[in-house]
PDB file of C-alpha atoms in Angstrom:
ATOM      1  CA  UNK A   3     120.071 272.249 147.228  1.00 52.00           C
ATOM      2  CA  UNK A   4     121.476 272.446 143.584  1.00 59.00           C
ATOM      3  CA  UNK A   5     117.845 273.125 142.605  1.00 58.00           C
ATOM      4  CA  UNK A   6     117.473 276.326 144.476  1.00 57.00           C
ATOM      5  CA  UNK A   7     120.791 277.154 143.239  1.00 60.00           C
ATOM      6  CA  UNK A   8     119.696 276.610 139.842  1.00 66.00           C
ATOM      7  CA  UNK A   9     116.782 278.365 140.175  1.00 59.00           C
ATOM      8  CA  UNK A  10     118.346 281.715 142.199  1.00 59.00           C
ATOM      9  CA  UNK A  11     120.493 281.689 139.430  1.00 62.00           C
ATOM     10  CA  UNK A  12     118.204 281.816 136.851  1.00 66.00           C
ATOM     11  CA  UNK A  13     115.714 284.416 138.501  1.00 60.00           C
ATOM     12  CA  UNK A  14     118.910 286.789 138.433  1.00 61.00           C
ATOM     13  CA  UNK A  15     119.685 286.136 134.833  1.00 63.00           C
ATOM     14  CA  UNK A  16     116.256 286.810 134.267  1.00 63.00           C
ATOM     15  CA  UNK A  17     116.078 289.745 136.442  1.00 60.00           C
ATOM     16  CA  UNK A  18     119.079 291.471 134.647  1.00 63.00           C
ATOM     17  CA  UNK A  19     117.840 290.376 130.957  1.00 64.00           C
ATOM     18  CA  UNK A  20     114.666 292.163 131.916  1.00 59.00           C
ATOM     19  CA  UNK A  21     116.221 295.357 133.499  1.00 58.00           C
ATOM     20  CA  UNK A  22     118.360 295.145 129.869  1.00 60.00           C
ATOM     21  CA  UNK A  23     115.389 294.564 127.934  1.00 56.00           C
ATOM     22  CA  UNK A  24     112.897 296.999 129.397  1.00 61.00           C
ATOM     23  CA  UNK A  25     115.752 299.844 129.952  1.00 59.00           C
ATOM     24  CA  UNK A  26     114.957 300.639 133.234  1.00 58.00           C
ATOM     25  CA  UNK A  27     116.614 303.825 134.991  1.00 65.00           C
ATOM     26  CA  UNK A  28     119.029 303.025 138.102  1.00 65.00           C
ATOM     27  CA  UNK A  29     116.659 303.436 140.817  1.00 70.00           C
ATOM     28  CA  UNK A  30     113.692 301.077 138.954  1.00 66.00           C
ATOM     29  CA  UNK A  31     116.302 298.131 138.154  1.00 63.00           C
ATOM     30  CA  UNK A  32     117.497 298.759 141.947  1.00 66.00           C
ATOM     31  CA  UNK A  33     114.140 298.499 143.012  1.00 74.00           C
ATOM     32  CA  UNK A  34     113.728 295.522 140.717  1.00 67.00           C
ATOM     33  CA  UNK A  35     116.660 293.404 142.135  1.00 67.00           C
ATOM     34  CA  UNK A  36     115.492 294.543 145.780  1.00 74.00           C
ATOM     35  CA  UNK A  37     111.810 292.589 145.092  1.00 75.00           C
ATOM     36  CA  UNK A  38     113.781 289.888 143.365  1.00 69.00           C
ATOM     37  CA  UNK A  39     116.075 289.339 146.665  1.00 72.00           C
ATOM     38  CA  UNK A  40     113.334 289.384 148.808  1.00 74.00           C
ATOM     39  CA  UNK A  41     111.534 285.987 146.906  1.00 72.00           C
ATOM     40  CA  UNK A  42     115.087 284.818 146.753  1.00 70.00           C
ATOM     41  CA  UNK A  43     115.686 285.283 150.783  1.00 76.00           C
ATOM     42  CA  UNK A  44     111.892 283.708 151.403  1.00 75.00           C
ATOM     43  CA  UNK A  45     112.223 280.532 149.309  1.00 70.00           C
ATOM     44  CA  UNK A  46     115.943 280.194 151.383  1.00 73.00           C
ATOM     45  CA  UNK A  47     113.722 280.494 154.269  1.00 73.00           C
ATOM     46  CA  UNK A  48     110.771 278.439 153.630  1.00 73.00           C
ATOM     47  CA  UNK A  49     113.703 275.837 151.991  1.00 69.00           C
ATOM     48  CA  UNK A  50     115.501 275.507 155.225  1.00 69.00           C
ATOM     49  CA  UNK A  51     112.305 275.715 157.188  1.00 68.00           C
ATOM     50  CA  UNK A  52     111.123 272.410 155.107  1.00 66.00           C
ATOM     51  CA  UNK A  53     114.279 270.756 155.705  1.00 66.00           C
ATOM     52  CA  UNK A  54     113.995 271.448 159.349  1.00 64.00           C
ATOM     53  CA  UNK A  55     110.614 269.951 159.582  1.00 63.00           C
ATOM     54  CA  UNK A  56     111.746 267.047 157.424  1.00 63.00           C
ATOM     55  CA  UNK A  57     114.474 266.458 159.579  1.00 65.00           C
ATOM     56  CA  UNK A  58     112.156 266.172 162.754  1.00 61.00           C
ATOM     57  CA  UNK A  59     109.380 263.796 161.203  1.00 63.00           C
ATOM     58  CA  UNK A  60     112.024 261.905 160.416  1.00 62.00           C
ATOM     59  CA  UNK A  61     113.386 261.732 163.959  1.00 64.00           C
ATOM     60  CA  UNK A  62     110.122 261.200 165.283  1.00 63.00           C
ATOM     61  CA  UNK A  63     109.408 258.152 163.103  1.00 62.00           C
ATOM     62  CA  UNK A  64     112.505 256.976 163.508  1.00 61.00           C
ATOM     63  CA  UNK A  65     111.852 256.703 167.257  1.00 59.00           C
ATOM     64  CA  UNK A  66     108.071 255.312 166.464  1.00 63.00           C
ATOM     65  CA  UNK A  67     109.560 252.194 164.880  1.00 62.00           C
ATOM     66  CA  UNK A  68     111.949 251.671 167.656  1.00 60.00           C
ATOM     67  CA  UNK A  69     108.565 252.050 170.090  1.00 60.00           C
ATOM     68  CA  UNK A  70     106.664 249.678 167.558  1.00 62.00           C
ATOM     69  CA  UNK A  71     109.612 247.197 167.383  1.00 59.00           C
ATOM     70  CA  UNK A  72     109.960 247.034 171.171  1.00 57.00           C
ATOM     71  CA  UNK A  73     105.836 246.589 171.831  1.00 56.00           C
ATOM     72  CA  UNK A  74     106.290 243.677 169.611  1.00 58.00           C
ATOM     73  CA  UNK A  75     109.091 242.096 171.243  1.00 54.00           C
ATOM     74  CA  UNK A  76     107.331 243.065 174.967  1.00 48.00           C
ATOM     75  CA  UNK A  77     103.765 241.652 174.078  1.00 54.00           C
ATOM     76  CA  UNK A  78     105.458 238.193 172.432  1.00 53.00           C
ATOM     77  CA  UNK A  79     107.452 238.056 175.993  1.00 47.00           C
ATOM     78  CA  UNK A  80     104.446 238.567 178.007  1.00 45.00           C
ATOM     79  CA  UNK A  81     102.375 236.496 175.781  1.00 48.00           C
ATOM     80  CA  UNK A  82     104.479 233.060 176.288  1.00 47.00           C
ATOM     81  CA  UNK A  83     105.332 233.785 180.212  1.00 46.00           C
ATOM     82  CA  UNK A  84     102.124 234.728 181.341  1.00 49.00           C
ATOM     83  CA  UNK A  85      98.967 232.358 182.824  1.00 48.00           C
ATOM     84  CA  UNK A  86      96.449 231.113 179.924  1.00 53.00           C
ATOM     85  CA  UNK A  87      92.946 232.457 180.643  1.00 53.00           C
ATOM     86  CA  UNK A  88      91.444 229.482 182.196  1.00 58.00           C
ATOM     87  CA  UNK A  89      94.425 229.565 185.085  1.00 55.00           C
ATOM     88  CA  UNK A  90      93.600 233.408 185.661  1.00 53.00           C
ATOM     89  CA  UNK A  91      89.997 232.567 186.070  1.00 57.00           C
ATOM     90  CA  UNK A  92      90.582 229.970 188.203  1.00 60.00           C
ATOM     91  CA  UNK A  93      92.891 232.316 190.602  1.00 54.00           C
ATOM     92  CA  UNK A  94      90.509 234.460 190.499  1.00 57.00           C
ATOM     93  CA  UNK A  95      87.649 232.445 191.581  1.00 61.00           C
ATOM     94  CA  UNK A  96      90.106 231.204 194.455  1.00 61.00           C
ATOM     95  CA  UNK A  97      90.728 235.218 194.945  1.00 56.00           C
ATOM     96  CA  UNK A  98      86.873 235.901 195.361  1.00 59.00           C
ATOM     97  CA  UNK A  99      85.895 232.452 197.214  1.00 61.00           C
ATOM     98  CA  UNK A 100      88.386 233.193 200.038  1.00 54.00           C
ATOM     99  CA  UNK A 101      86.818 236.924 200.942  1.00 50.00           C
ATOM    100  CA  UNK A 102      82.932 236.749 200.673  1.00 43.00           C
ATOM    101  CA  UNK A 103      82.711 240.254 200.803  1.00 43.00           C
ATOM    102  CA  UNK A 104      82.538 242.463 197.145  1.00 43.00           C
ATOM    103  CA  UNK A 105      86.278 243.684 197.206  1.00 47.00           C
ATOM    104  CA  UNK A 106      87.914 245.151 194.135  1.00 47.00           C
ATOM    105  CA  UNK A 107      90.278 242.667 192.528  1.00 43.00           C
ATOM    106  CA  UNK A 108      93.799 243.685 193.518  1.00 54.00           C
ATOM    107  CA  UNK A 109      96.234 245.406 191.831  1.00 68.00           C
ATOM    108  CA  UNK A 110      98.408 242.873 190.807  1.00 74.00           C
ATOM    109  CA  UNK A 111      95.819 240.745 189.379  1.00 79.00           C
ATOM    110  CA  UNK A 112      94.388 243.579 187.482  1.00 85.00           C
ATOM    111  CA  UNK A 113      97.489 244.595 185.991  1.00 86.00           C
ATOM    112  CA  UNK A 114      98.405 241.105 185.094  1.00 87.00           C
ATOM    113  CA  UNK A 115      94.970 241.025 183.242  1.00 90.00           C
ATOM    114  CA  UNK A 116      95.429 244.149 181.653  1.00 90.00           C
ATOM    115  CA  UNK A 117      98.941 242.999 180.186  1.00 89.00           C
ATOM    116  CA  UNK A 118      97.270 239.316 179.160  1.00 90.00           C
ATOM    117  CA  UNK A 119      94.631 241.638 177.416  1.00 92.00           C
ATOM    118  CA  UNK A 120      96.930 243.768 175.522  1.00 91.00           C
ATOM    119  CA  UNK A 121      99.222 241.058 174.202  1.00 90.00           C
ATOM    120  CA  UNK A 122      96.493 238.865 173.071  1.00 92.00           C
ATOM    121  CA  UNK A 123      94.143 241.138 171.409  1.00 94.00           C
ATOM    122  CA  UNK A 124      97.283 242.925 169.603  1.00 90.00           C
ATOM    123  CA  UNK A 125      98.509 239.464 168.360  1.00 90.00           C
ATOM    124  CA  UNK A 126      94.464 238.294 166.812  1.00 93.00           C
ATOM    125  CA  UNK A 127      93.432 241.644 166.307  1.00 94.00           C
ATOM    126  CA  UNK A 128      89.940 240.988 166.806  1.00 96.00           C
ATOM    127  CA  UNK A 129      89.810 245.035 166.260  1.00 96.00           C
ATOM    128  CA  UNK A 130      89.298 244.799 162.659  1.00 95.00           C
ATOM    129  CA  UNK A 131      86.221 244.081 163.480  1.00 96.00           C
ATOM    130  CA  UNK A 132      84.454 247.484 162.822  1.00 94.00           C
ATOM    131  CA  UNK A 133      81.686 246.629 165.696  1.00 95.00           C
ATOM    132  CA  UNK A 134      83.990 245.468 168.368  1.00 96.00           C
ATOM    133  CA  UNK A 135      83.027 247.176 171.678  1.00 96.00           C
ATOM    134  CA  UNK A 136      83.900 246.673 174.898  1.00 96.00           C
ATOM    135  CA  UNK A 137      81.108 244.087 175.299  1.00 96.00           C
ATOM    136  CA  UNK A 138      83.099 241.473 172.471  1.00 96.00           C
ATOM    137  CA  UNK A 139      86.296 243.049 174.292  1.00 96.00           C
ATOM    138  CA  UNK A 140      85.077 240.950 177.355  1.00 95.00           C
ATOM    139  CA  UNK A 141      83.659 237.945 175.479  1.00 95.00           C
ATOM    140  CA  UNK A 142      86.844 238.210 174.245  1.00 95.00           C
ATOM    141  CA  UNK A 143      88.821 237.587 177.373  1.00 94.00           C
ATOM    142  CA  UNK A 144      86.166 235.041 178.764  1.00 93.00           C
ATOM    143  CA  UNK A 145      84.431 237.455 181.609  1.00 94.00           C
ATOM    144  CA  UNK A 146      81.594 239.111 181.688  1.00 94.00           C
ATOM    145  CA  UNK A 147      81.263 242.803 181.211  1.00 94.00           C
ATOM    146  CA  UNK A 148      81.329 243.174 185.209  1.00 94.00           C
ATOM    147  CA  UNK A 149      84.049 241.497 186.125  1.00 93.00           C
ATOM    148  CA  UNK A 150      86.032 243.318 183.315  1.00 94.00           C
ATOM    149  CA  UNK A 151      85.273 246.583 184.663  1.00 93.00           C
ATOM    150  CA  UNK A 152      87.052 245.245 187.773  1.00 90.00           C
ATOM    151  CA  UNK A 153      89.734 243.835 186.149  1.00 91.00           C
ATOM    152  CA  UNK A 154      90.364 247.172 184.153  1.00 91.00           C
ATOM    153  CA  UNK A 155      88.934 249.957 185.861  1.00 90.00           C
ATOM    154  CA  UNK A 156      90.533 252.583 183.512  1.00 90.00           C
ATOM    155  CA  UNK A 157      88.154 251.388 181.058  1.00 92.00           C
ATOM    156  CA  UNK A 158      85.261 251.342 183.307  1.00 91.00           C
ATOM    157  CA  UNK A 159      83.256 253.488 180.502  1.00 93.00           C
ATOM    158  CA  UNK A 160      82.631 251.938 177.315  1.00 94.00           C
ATOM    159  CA  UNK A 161      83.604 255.273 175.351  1.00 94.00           C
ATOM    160  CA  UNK A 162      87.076 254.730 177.438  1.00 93.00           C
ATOM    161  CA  UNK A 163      87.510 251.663 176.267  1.00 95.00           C
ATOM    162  CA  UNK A 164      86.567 252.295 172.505  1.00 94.00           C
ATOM    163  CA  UNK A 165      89.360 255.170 172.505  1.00 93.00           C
ATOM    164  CA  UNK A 166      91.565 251.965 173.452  1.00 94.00           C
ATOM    165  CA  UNK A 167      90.539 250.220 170.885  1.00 95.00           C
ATOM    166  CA  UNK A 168      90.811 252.438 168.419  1.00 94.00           C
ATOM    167  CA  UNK A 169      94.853 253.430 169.305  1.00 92.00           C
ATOM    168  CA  UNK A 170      95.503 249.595 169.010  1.00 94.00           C
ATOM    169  CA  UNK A 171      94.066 250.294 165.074  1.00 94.00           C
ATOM    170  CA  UNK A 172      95.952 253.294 164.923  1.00 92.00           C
ATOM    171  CA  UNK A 173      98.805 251.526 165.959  1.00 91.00           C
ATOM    172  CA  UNK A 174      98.045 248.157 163.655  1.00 92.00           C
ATOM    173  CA  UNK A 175      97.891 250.800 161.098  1.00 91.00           C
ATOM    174  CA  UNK A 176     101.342 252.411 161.689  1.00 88.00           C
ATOM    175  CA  UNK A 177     103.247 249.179 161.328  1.00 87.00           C
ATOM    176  CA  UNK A 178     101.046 248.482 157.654  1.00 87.00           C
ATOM    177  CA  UNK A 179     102.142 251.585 156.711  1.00 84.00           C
ATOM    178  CA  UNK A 180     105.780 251.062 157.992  1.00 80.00           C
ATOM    179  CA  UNK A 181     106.029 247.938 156.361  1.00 78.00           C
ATOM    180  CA  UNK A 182     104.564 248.633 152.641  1.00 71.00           C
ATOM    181  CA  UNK A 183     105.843 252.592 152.901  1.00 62.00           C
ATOM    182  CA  UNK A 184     106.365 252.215 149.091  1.00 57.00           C
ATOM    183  CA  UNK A 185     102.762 251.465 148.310  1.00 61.00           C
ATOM    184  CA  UNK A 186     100.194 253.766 147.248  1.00 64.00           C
ATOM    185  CA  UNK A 187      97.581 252.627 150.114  1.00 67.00           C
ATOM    186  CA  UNK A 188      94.138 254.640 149.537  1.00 78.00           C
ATOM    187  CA  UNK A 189      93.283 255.645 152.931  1.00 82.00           C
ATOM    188  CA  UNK A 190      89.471 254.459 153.172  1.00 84.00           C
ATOM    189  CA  UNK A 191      90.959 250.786 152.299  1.00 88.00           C
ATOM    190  CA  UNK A 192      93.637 251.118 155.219  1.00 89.00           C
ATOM    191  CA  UNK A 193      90.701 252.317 157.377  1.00 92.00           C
ATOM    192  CA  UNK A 194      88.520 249.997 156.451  1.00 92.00           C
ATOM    193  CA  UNK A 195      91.400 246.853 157.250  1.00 91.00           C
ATOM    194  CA  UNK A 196      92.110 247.944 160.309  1.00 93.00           C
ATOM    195  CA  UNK A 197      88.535 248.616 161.561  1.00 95.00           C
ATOM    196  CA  UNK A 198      87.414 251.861 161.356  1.00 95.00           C
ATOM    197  CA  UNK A 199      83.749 252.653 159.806  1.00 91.00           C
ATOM    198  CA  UNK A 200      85.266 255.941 158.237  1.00 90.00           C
ATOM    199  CA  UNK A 201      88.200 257.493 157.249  1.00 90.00           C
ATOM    200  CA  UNK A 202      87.451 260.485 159.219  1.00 92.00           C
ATOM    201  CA  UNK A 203      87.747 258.346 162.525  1.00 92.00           C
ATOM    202  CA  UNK A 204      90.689 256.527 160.842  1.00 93.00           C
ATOM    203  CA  UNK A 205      92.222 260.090 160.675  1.00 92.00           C
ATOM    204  CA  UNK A 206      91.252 261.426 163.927  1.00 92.00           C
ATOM    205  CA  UNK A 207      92.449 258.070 166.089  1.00 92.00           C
ATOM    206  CA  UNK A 208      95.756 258.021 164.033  1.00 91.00           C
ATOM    207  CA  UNK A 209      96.723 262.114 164.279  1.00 90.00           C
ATOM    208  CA  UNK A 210      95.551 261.352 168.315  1.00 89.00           C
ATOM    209  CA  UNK A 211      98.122 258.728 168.611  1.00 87.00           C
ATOM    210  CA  UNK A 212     101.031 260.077 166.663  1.00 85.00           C
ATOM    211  CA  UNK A 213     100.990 263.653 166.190  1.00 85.00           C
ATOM    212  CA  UNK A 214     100.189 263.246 162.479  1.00 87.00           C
ATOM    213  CA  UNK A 215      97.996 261.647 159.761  1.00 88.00           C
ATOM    214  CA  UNK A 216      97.683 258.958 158.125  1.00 88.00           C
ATOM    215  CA  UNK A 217      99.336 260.134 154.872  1.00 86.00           C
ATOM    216  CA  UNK A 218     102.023 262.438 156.498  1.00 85.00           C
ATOM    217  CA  UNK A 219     103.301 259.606 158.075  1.00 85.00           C
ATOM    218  CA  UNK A 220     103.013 257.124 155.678  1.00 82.00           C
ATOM    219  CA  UNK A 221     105.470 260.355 153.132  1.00 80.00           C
ATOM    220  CA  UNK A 222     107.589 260.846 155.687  1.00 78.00           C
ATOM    221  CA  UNK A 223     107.886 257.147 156.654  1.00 75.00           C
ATOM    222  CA  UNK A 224     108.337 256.432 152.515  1.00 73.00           C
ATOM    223  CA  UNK A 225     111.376 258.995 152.873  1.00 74.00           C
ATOM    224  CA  UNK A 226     112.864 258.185 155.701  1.00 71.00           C
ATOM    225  CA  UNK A 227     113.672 254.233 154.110  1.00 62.00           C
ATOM    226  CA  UNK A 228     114.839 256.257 150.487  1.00 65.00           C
ATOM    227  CA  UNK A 229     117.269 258.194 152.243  1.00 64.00           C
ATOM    228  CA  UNK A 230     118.631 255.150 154.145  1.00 60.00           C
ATOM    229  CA  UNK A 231     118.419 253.517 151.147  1.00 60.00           C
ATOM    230  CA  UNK A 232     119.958 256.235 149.492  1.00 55.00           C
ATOM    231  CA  UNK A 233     122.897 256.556 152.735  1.00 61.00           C
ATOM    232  CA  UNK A 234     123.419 252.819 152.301  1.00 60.00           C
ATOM    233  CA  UNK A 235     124.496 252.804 148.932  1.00 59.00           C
ATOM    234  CA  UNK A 236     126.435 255.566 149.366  1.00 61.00           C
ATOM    235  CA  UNK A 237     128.824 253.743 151.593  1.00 58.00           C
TER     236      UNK A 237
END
């Protein structure tokens, strides 16, 4: 704020040494000082416009750490509470022994597989593996491509499932970023670490998940801790 301040007051100084210098008639220094106002009133504008936008990327990451912070704490609960593999494969032999018919698996046990899934593969990360697919996404898990379908029939279609995987990079990217916001990260590196073949994807799967990029988020994020920094020791 001082710096506009500082600068208004200078582009009136100069204004008026000019108007002085050049010996402009009323009406030419009046139309002088009415061009002048006019940057003055847009750089207010665009100022407070910036501080507004500031203000709400900091909000919103603010509210993405608290998200982050809370997945974490979910996924480690679900990851200590819930069956191993080999018990849900046995239940669900037991399941499909019971009805000889082909029935879907039901609901619960789907979800419950689904929630195994996500905790597991977010706490090895076997993502970072630029050619993991839904086929290693299975092998992962212990089924066969089949019987994952049926366990998770949102990601029935392998293109489905790749968008999945690729917000669980975004997302293992986010808390990098979070955590080392004072670092000067090159962006094909981060990519690259969190499994990505490009940047471009990087980009794209990271702007899909958040609302921004990759390096707005990782400035804004690198603000955000100054000014608490900054608020801290203050008080």
């Amino acid at each position: 704020m001082r710096k506009r301040i500082t600068l208004i007051v200078s582009l009136l100084l100069l204004a008026t040494s000019y108007c002085h210098a050049r010996a402009l008639t009323l009406a030419e220094a009046d139309t002088a000082i009415m061009i002048l106002l006019f940057v003055v009133i847009l750089l207010i504008v665009l100022g407070g416009f910036g501080l507004h936008y500031n203000r709400v990327i900091t909000r919103r990451n603010e509210q993405l750490l608290r998200i982050l912070n809370a997945l974490d704490d979910y996924r480690a609960i679900v990851a200590d509470g819930a069956l191993s593999l080999d018990e849900q494969e046995n239940v669900l032999k037991l399941q499909q022994s019971k009805s000889k018919a082909a029935k879907a698996v039901q609901t619960d046990d789907c979800q419950a597989f689904y929630v195994k899934m996500d905790a597991r593969v977010n706490k090895e990360k076997p993502f970072t593996n630029p050619d993991f697919n839904q086929q290693l996404l299975a092998e992962f898990m212990g089924v066969d491509v089949e019987t994952f379908r049926k366990l998770v029939p949102r990601y029935q279609d392998p293109e489905r499932t790749l968008e999945y995987i690729n917000s669980l990079r975004a997302e293992y990217a986010a808390k990098i970023l979070m955590e080392h916001s004072d670092s000067d990260y090159l962006m094909d590196d981060m990519a690259f670490k969190c499994g990505f073949n490009d940047s471009a994807s990087f980009n794209s799967a990271f702007k899909f998940a958040f609302g921004i990029t990759p390096t707005e988020y990782l400035h804004s994020m690198s603000q955000m801790f100054k000014k608490n920094e900054y608020n801290n020791n203050q008080e």
